[in-house]
Amino acid sequence: MRSKISNANCARCAEGIAHNDGELADNTHVGVDFAAAPVAQRHRRWYERTGPSVVALISVLLLALLATDTMGFLSTDVGGKLATLEAMHRNGTLSPDLGYWAESADPDGSLYPMWSTTNVDGGWVNVTTLPMLLLALPLYSVGGAFAAGLIPLLGTVAAALGARALARQLGDDGVVVFWIVGVASPLTVYALDFWEHSLGVALVVWAVVGVLGASRTDGSWTSALLAGLAFGLAAAMRQEALIYGFVAGCALGVRLLLGGRPVAMLLRGGALTGGFALTWMANAAIEATLIGDATRSARSTGTALAAGSDVGVRVEEAIITLASAFSRTDPTFLVIAGLTVGVLIELGRRIDRPEPLRPMALAGGLIGGLLALDILAGGLGFVPGLAASTPVAALGVTRIWRNPDHRLIGAIAVGSLPLIFAVQYTGGALPQWGGRYLLPTGTLLIVLSVVVLDSDEGRRIVRQVAGLGLAVTLIGVGWTIERSHSFADASRALADRDEPVLVFADSFLSREAGALVLDEQWLAAVGESGREEAADVLADLGIEEIGFVQHDRGQDPLVLPGWDVVHIERIPLVSGLDLQVSTQVPLDR
């Protein structure tokens, strides 16, 4: 809700300013709106108004980070990033080249032990984005992976501050928004993993703050320029930021055009586009210099070309990433995912209406109970859906279209979803937390839900639903702690084995070891053809004993052609899943 300070209150306003500890002593009436009131608070120094909350949030997240093992991760992508940081640190350069111990026998790198490693101009590169690595390298050089982990942690804090600033632009004090984003959303989990998600969301949210400012009558092209720069930097780290930037530009242009401001549309739209292009080209130049190729733009082009393929899979994964509380694709769980969104939207629609909310509460309790049973039955695991991990985001969806400012932000948040579903990578919906490609949408909808549900009953429901989100987030934090320690312990156990070479049946699994891979003679032989090639490469290298690593599902070990198993051991991994390591030697040994 927004309102203006009336002219009748000018005298009181000036009097209040005059008594504001000597600030604005000229008693100039600013004519600000409710978003900036009260005037005395508006002119406090930043650290007096926001500093304590920021310090408290950093402290909470830092305690959670200390509980993790920074050699274990939520995703194998992070293993590649930390291995790259270690290589940069050792080599004393900014080159992301990891090197390859078996390059002489495997020049194509088909057995490289880290999935998605490519040979670019003679260097072995496992990352597709550089900005966060360059930002974290000085910290890593001083304090290792833990110090580097402060970057995504601060990214979550910056995202919470951006959400608070956006809420204040819309007339709310932003306090509730700040804490929901900081401690009761997927960004809490992504603060604990060395990934670009939190930084990407922070940049997108601050960019939307700029777009909102540029859309108003008193807006300026500088706000649009800054928004474009933020979108461009976000897109250099997260591909979905390309979509959010595109949709935001369209929404800004439509609003200005419908408002009868075609000149402003051209100037501000041009500034937004120019800012984006400037950052994008700068990142491409850095990539070309350090890697030898503009990997981010090439990756984005490939993603765009994949749009529309595997429609059935994309629909299924869209439902999972949007709503599901379960890492399962059974039809029953997809129906429950849809019910989750429906219940939350209907709950938000009924707030302040005479109908009883009890049926909705019962349905919400049922869904929460099913989630609890699933966790108890299978142990901690991923909650892959946005609505399941960020339930507040769905509450205000039906109410955000009544105000021009809300419509603009809602159009960016909701309008980006179909495009993201059309191009997001398939096969990765289940092993992720909170719909990671949709995190900006979740954050923007948190802001809107809190702002539009501003009645007493609305605030009560928001607090209750935020409590459910906090409970799910704590599950995510617990899962991150457990997974990081389990995978780190398993990786150390593998690195301590006596076999001179380890061969992995899964190149994702070997990438879980992160920087440890740099000191080990490991290979990844995927499928029968991979094992045949591994046998030839090992013969060329003169290796006569290996440990073959695979998931233990009670099966006989996979054996390299011409080799034999002499011993089998099991190493605990996570949640009852073990690794099977079979020591193998050549038959003609």
XYZ file of C-alpha atoms in Angstrom, residues 317 321 425-432 436-437:
12
model
C 10.593 -31.100 -14.509
C 11.082 -27.347 -9.875
C 18.846 -28.204 -18.389
C 16.947 -31.477 -18.210
C 17.915 -34.330 -15.915
C 18.826 -32.105 -12.991
C 15.455 -31.289 -11.460
C 15.564 -33.824 -8.625
C 19.083 -33.323 -7.183
C 18.675 -29.610 -6.447
C 17.582 -23.281 -8.343
C 16.802 -21.811 -11.765
